[in-house]
mmCIF file of C-alpha atoms and ligand atoms in Angstrom:
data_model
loop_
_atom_site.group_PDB
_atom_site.id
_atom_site.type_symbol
_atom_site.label_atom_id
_atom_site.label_comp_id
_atom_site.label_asym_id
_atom_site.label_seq_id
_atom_site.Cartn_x
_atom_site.Cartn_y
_atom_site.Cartn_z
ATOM 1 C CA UNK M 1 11.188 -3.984 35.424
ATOM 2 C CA UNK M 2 11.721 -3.540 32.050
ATOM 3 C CA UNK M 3 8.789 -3.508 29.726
ATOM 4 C CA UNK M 4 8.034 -5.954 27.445
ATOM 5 C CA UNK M 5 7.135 -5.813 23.787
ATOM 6 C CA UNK M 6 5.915 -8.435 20.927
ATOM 7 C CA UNK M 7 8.098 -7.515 17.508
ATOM 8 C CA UNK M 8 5.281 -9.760 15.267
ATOM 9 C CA UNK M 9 6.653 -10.039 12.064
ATOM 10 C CA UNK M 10 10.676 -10.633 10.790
ATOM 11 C CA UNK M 11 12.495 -6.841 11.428
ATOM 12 C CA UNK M 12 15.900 -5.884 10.721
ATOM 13 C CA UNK M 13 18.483 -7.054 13.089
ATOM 14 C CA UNK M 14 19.421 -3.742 13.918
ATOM 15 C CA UNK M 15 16.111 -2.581 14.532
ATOM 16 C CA UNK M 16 15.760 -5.720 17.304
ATOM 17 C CA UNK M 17 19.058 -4.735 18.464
ATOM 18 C CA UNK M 18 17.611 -0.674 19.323
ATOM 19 C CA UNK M 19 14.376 -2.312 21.135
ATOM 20 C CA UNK M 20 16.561 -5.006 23.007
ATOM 21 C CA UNK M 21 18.093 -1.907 24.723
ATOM 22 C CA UNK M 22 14.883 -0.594 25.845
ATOM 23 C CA UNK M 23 12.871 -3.782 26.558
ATOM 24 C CA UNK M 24 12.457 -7.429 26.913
ATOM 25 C CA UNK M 25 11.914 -8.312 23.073
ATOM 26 C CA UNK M 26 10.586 -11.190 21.452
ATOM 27 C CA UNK M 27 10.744 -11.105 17.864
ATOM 28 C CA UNK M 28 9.898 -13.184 15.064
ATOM 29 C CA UNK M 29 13.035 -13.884 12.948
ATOM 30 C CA UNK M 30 11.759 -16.926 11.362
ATOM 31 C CA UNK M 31 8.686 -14.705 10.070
ATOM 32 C CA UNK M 32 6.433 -17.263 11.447
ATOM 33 C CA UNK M 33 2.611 -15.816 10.362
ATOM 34 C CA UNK M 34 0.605 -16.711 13.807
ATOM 35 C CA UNK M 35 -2.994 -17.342 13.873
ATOM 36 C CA UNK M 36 -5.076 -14.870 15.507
ATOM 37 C CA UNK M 37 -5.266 -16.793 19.105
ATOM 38 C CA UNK M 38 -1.642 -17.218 19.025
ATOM 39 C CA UNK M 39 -0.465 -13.663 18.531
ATOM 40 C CA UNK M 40 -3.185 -12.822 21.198
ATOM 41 C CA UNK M 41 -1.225 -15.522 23.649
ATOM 42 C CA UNK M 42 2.166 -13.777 22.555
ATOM 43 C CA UNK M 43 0.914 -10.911 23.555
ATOM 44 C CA UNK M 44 -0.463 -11.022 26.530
ATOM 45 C CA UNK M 45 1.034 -9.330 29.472
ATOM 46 C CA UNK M 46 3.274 -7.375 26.998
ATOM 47 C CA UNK M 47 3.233 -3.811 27.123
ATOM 48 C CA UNK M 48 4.116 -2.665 23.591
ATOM 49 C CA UNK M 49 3.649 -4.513 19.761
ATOM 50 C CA UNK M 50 6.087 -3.404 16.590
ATOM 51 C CA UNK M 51 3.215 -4.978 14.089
ATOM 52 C CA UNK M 52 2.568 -5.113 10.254
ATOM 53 C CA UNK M 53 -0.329 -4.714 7.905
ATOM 54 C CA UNK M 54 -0.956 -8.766 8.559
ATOM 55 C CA UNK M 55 -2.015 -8.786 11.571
ATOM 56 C CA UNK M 56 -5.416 -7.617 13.053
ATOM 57 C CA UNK M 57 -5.452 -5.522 16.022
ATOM 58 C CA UNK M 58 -8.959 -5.333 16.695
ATOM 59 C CA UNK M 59 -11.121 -4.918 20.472
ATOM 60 C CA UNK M 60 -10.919 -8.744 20.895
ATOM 61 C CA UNK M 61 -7.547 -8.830 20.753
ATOM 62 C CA UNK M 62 -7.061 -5.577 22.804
ATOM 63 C CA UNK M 63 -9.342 -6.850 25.666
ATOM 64 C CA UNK M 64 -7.454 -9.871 26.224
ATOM 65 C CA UNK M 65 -4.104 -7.793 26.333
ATOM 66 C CA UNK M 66 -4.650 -5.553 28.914
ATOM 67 C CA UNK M 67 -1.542 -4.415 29.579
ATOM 68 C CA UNK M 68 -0.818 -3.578 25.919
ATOM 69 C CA UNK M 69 0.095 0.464 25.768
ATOM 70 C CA UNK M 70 1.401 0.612 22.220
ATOM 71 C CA UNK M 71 0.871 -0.747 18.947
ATOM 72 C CA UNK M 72 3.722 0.782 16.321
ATOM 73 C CA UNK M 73 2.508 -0.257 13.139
ATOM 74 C CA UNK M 74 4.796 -0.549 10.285
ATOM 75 C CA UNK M 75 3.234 0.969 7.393
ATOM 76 C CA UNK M 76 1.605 4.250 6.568
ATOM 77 C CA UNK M 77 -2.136 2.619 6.184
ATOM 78 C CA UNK M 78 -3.548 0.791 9.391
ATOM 79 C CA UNK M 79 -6.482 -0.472 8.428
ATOM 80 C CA UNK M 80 -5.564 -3.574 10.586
ATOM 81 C CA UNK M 81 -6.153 -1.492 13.280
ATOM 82 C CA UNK M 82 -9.340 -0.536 15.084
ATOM 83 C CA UNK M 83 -8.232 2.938 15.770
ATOM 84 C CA UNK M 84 -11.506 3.804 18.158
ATOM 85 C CA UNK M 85 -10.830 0.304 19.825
ATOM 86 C CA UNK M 86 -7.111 1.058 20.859
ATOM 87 C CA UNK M 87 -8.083 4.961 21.317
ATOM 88 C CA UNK M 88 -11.030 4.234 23.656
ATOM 89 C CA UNK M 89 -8.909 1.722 25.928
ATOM 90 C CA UNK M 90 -5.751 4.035 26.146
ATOM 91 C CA UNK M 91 -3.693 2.397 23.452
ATOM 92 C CA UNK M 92 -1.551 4.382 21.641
ATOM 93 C CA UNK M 93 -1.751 3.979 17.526
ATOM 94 C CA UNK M 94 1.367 4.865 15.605
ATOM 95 C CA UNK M 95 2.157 4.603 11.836
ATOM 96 C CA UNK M 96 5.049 5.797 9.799
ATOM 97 C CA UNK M 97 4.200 7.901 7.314
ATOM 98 C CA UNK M 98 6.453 10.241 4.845
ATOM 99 C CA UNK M 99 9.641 7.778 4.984
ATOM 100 C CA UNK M 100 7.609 5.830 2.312
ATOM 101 C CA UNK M 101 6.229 8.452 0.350
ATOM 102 C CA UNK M 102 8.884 8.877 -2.741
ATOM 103 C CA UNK M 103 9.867 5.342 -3.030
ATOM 104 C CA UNK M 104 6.239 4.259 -2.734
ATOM 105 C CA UNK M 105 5.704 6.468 -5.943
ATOM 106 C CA UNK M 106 8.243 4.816 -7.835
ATOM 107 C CA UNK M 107 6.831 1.619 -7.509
ATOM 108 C CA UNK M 108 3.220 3.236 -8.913
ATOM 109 C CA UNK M 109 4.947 5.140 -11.454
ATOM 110 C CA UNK M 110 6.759 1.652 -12.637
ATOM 111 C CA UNK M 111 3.414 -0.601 -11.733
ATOM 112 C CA UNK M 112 1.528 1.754 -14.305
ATOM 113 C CA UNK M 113 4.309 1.688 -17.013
ATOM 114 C CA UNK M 114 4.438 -2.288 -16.804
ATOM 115 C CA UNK M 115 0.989 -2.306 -17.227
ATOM 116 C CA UNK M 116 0.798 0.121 -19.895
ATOM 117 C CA UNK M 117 3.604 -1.197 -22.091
ATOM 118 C CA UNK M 118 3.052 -4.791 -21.120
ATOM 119 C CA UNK M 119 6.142 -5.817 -19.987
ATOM 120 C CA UNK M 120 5.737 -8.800 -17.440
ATOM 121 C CA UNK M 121 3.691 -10.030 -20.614
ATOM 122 C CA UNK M 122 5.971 -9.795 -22.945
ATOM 123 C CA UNK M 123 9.062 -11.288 -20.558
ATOM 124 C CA UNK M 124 6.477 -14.208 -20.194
ATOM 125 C CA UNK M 125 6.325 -14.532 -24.162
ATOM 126 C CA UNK M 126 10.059 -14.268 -24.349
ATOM 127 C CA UNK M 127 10.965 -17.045 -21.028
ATOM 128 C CA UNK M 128 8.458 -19.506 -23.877
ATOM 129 C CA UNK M 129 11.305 -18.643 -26.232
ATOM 130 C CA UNK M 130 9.110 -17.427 -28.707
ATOM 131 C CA UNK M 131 10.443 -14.318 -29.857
ATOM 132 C CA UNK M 132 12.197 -15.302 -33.209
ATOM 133 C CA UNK M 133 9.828 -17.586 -34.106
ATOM 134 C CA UNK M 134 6.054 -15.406 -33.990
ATOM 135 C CA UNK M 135 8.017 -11.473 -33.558
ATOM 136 C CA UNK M 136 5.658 -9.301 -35.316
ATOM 137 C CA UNK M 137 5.803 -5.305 -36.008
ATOM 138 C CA UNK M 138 2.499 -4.973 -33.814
ATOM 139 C CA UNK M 139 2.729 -7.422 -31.432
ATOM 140 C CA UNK M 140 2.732 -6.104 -27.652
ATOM 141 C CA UNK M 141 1.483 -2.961 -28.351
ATOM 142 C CA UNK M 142 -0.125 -0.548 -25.383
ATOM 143 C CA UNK M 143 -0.822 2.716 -24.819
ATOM 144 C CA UNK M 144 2.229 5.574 -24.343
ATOM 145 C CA UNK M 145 3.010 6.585 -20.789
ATOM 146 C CA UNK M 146 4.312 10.151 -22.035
ATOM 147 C CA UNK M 147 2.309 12.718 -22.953
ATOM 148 C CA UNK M 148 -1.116 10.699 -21.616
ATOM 149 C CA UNK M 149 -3.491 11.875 -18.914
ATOM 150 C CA UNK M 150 -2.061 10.893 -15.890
ATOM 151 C CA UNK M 151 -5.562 9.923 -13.478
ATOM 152 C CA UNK M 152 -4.821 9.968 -9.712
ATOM 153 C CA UNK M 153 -7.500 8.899 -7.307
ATOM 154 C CA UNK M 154 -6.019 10.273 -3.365
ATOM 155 C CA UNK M 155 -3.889 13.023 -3.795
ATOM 156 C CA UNK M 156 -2.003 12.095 -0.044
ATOM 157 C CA UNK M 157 1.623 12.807 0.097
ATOM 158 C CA UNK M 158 1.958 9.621 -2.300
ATOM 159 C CA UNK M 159 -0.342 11.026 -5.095
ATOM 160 C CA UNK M 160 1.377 13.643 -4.929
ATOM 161 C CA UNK M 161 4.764 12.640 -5.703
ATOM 162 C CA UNK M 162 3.181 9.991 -8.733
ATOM 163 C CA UNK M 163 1.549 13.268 -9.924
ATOM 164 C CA UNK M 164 5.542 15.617 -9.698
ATOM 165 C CA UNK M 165 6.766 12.029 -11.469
ATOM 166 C CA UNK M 166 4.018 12.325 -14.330
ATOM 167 C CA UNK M 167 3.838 16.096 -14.654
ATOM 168 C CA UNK M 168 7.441 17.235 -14.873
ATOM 169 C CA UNK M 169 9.097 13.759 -16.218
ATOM 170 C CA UNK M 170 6.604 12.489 -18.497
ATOM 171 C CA UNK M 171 4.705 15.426 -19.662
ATOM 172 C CA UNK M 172 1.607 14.087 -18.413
ATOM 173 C CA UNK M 173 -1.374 15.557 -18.008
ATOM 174 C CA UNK M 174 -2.132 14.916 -14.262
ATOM 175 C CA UNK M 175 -5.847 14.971 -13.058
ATOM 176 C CA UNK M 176 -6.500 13.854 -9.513
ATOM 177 C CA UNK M 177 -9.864 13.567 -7.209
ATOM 178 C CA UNK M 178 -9.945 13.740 -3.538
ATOM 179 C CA UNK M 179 -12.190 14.091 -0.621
ATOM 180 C CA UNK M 180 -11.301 17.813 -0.231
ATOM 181 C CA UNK M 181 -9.287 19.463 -3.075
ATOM 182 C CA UNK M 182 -5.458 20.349 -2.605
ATOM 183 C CA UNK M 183 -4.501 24.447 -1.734
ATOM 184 C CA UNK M 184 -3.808 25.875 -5.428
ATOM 185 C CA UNK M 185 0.289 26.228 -4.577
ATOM 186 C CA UNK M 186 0.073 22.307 -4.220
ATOM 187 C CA UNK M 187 -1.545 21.749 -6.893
ATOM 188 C CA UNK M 188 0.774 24.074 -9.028
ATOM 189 C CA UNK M 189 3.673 22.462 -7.665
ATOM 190 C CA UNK M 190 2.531 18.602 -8.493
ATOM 191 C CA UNK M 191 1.336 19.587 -11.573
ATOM 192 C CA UNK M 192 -2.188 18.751 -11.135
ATOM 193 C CA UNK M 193 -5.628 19.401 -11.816
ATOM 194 C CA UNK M 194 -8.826 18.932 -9.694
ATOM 195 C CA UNK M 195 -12.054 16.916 -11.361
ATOM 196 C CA UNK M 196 -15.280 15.317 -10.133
ATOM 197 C CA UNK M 197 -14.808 11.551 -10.007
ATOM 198 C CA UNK M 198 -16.888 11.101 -12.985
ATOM 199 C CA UNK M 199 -14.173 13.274 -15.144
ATOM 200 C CA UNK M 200 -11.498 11.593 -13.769
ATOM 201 C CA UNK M 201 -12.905 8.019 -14.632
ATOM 202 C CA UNK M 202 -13.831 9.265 -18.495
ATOM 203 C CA UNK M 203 -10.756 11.014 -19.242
ATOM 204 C CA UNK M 204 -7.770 9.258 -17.534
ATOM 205 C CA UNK M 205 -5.662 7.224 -19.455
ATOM 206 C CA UNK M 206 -3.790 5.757 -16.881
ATOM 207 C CA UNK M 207 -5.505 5.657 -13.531
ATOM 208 C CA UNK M 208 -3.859 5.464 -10.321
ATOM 209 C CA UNK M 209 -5.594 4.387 -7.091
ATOM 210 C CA UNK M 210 -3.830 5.835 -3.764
ATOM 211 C CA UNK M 211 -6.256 6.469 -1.565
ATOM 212 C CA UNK M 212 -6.658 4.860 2.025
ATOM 213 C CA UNK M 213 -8.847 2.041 2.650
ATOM 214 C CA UNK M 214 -12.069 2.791 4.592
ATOM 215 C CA UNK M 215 -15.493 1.814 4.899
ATOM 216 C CA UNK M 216 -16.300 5.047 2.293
ATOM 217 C CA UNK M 217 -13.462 3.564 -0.033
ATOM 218 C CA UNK M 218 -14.665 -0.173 -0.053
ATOM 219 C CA UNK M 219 -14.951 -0.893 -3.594
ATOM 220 C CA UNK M 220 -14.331 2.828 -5.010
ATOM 221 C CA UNK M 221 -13.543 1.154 -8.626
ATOM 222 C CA UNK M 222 -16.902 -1.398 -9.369
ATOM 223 C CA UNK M 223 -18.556 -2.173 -12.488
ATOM 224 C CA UNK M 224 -20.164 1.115 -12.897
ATOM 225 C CA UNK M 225 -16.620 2.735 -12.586
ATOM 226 C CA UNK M 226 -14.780 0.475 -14.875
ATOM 227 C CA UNK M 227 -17.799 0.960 -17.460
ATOM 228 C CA UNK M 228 -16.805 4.693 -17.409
ATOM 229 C CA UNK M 229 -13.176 4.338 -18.216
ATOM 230 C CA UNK M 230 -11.613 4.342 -21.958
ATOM 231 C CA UNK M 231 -11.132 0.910 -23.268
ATOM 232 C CA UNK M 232 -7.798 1.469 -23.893
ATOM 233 C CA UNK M 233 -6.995 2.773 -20.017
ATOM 234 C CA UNK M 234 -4.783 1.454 -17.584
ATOM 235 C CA UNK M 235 -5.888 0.861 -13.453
ATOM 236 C CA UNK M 236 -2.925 0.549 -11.110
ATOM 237 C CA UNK M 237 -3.646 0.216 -7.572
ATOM 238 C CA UNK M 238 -1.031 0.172 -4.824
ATOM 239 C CA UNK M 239 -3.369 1.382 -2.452
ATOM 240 C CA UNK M 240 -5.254 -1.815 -0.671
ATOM 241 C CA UNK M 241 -7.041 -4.553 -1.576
ATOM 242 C CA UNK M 242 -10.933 -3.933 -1.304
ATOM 243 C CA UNK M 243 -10.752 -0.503 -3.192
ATOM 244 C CA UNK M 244 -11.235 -2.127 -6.135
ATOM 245 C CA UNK M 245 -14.194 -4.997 -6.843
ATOM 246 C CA UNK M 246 -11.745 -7.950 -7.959
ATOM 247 C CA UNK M 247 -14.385 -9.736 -9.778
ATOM 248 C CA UNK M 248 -15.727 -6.370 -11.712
ATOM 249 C CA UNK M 249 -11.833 -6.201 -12.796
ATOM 250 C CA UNK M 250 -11.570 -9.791 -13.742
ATOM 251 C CA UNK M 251 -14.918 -9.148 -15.715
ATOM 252 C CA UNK M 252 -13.625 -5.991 -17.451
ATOM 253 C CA UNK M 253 -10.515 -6.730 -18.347
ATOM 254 C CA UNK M 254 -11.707 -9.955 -19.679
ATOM 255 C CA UNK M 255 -14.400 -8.352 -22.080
ATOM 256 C CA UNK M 256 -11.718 -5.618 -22.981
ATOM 257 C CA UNK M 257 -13.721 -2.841 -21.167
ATOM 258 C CA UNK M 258 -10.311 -1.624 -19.880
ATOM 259 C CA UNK M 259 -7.274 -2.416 -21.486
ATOM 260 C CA UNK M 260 -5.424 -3.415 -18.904
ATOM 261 C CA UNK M 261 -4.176 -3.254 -14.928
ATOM 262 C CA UNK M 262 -1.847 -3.416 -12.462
ATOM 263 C CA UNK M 263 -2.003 -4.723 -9.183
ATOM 264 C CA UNK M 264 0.031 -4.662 -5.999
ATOM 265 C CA UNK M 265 -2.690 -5.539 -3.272
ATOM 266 C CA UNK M 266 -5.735 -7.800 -3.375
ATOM 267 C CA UNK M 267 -9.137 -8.279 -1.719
ATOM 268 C CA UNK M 268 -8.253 -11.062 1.004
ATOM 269 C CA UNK M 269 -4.775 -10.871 0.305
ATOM 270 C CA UNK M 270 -2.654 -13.080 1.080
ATOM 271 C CA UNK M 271 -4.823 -14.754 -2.095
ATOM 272 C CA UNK M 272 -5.367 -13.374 -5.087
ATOM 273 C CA UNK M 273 -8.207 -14.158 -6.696
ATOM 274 C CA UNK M 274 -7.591 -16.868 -9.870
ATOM 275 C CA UNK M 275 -9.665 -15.181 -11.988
ATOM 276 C CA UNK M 276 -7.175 -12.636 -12.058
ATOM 277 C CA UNK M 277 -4.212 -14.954 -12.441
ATOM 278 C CA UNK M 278 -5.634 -16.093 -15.687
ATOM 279 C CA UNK M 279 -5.645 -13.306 -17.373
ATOM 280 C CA UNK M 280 -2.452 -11.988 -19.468
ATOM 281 C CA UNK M 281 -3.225 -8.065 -19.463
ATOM 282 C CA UNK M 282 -2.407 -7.302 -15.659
ATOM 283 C CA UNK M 283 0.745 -7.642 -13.587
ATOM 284 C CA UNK M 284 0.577 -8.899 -10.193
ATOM 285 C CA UNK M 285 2.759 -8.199 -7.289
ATOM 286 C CA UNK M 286 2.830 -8.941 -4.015
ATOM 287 C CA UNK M 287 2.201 -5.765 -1.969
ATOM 288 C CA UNK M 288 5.597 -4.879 -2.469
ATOM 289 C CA UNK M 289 5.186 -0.523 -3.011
ATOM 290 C CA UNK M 290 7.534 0.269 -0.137
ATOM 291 C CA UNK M 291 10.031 -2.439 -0.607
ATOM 292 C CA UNK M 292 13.219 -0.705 -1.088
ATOM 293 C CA UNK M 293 16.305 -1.419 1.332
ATOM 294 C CA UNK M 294 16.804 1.660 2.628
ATOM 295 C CA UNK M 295 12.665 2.440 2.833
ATOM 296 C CA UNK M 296 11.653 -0.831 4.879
ATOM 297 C CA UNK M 297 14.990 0.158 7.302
ATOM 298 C CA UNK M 298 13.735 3.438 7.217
ATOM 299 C CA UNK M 299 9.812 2.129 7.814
ATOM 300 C CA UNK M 300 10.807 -0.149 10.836
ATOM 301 C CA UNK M 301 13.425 2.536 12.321
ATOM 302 C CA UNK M 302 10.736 4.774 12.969
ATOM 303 C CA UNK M 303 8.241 2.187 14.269
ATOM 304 C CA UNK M 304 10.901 1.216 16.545
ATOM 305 C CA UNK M 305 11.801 4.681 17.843
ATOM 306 C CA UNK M 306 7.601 5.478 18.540
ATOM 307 C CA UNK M 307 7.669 2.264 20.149
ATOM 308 C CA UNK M 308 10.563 3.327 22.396
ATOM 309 C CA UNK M 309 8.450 7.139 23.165
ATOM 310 C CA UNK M 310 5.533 5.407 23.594
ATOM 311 C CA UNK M 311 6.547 3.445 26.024
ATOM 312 C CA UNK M 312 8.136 6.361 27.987
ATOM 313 C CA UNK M 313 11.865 5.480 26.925
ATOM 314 C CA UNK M 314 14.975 7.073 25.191
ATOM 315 C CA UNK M 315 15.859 10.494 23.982
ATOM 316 C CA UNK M 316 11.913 10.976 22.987
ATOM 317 C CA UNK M 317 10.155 9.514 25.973
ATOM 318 C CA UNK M 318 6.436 9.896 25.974
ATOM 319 C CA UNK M 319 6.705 11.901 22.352
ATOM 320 C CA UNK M 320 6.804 9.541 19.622
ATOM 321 C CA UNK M 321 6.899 11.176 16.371
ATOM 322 C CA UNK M 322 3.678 10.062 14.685
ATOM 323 C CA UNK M 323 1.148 9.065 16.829
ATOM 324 C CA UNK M 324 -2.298 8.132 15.187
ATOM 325 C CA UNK M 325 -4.538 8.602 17.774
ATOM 326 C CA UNK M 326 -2.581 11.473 19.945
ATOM 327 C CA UNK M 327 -5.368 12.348 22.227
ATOM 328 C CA UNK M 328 -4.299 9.234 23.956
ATOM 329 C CA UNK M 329 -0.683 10.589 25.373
ATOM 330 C CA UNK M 330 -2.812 13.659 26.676
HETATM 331 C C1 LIG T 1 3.688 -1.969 4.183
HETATM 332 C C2 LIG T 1 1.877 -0.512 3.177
HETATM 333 O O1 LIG T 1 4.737 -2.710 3.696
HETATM 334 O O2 LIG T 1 2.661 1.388 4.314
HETATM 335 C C3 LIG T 1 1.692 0.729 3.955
HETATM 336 O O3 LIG T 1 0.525 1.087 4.223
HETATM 337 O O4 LIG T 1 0.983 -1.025 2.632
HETATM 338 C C4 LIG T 1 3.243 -1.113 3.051
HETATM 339 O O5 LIG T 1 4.177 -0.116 2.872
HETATM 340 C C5 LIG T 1 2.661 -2.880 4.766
HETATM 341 O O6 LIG T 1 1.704 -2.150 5.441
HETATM 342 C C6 LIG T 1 3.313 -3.890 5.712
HETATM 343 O O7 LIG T 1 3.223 -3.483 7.033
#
């Protein structure tokens, strides 16, 4: 019989098409978001889930599926997942790094340059239809992107190509901190410089956060951070929600303690918090960093094919290409 897999969220046609060869699909075309209990009752009895950063796959859910071999996580992060849960019942974890990695950077390298020169601000001024009637020589005014120091918290394969962006198109001067600090040739070749936290915070102009979220990374940007940075510096994160204390932001940016930030993911997203939504100096998006065409095909391609070697199928049977938690296919 052929095995059976849950597809949770809306996927490309195509990409339903390439499991549909392999297994007995059902997918989600309407992009229907189902409570916890019913994506548990979906999945029962299924032996393989293709699932997003929206839904939790935690031991509750994996001891009520017991046939479930797979999860194939679309995304790079997976901290939706309960990695030792799926690891210590024999469920295979797999994400999809590096197919993200350059267009992911793009969208930090343009979240920090709206921010900075204040554009979603300024298009709001300009959709009132004020521009000929209040334009002023030093209205809308922010900080240059060129030429700054470029601040990169998680120097991952994603810092890394923000930092090559800053560095050799911008002339920036790229700082980063990380857990462990990169080999020198990396470094050379992104353009970057190690620093303690504290240095980064004090002399960054434009601060990037890219590192995953963890319990060690919950809140990594409080009060006591923000009160270290220039007033006139930028925060972007497209990292995840819960990196940075919402309400510290909402505070800071409201007393001018930073100048301004920009925002792709939220604590408790789907919601973001209204405090933030009041304010005019930071643009909000809707955790959108790997949204290209070709990226999300590219994203859900590979999730698709690990979900096909996972499940002992195709050209790649029983080797998908990047398993999470590979002690499991030993
Ligand atoms: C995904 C992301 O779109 O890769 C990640 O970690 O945050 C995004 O690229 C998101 O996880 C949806 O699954």
């Amino acid at each position: 019989m052929q095995p059976s897999v849950l597809v949770t969220r809306a996927t490309f046609p195509d990409i339903a098409d390439r499991l549909r060869r392999y297994f007995a699909v059902e997918d989600n075309p309407d992009d229907t978001i189902w409570p916890q209990p019913e994506l548990i009752r979906r999945l029962q009895g299924r032996q393989g889930a293709m699932t997003t950063g929206s839904e939790r796959i935690d031991a509750t859910l994996l001891d009520a599926c017991p046939q479930l071999r797979a999860v194939c996580n679309v995304g790079v992060g997976y901290n939706n997942v309960d990695v030792a849960a799926c690891t210590a019942r024999g469920v295979l974890l797999t994400n999809t790094p590096d197919v993200l990695t350059e267009t992911t950077a793009d969208f930090g390298f343009a979240l920090m340059m709206a921010t900075a020169r204040r554009v979603t601000e300024s298009e709001r001024f300009l959709r009132r239809g004020e521009w000929i009637k209040t334009g002023r020589f030093d209205q809308f005014l922010g900080p240059d992107v060129h030429g700054a120091t470029l601040g990169i918290l998680g120097m991952g394969r994603i810092g890394q190509a923000i930092a090559r962006r800053g560095a050799l198109g911008f002339r920036m001067q790229v700082i980063y901190h990380n857990r462990s600090r990169l080999d020198l040739a990396v470094e050379a070749a992104c353009g970057a410089r190690y620093v303690d936290k504290q240095t980064l915070l004090a002399q960054a102009d434009h601060l990037v956060l890219v590192v995953p979220y963890s319990a060690g990374s919950h809140h990594a940007i409080g009060a006591a951070e923000l009160a270290r940075m220039k007033p006139t510096a930028t925060l972007t994160n497209i990292a995840r929600g819960g990196i940075v204390d919402d309400a510290a932001l909402a505070q800071a940016l409201r007393e001018g303690r930073i100048a301004a930030a920009g925002l792709d993911v939220f604590e408790g997203e789907p919601k973001v918090p209204p405090a933030l939504l009041e304010l005019p100096n930071v643009v909000l998006t809707p955790h959108i960093g790997s949204a290209s065409v070709a990226t999300r095909h590219a994203m859900a391609a590979l999730t698709a094919d690990n979900l096909i070697a996972a499940l002992g199928c195709g050209p790649n049977a029983g080797k998908p290409q990047t398993p999470v938690n590979p002690e499991v296919l030993k």
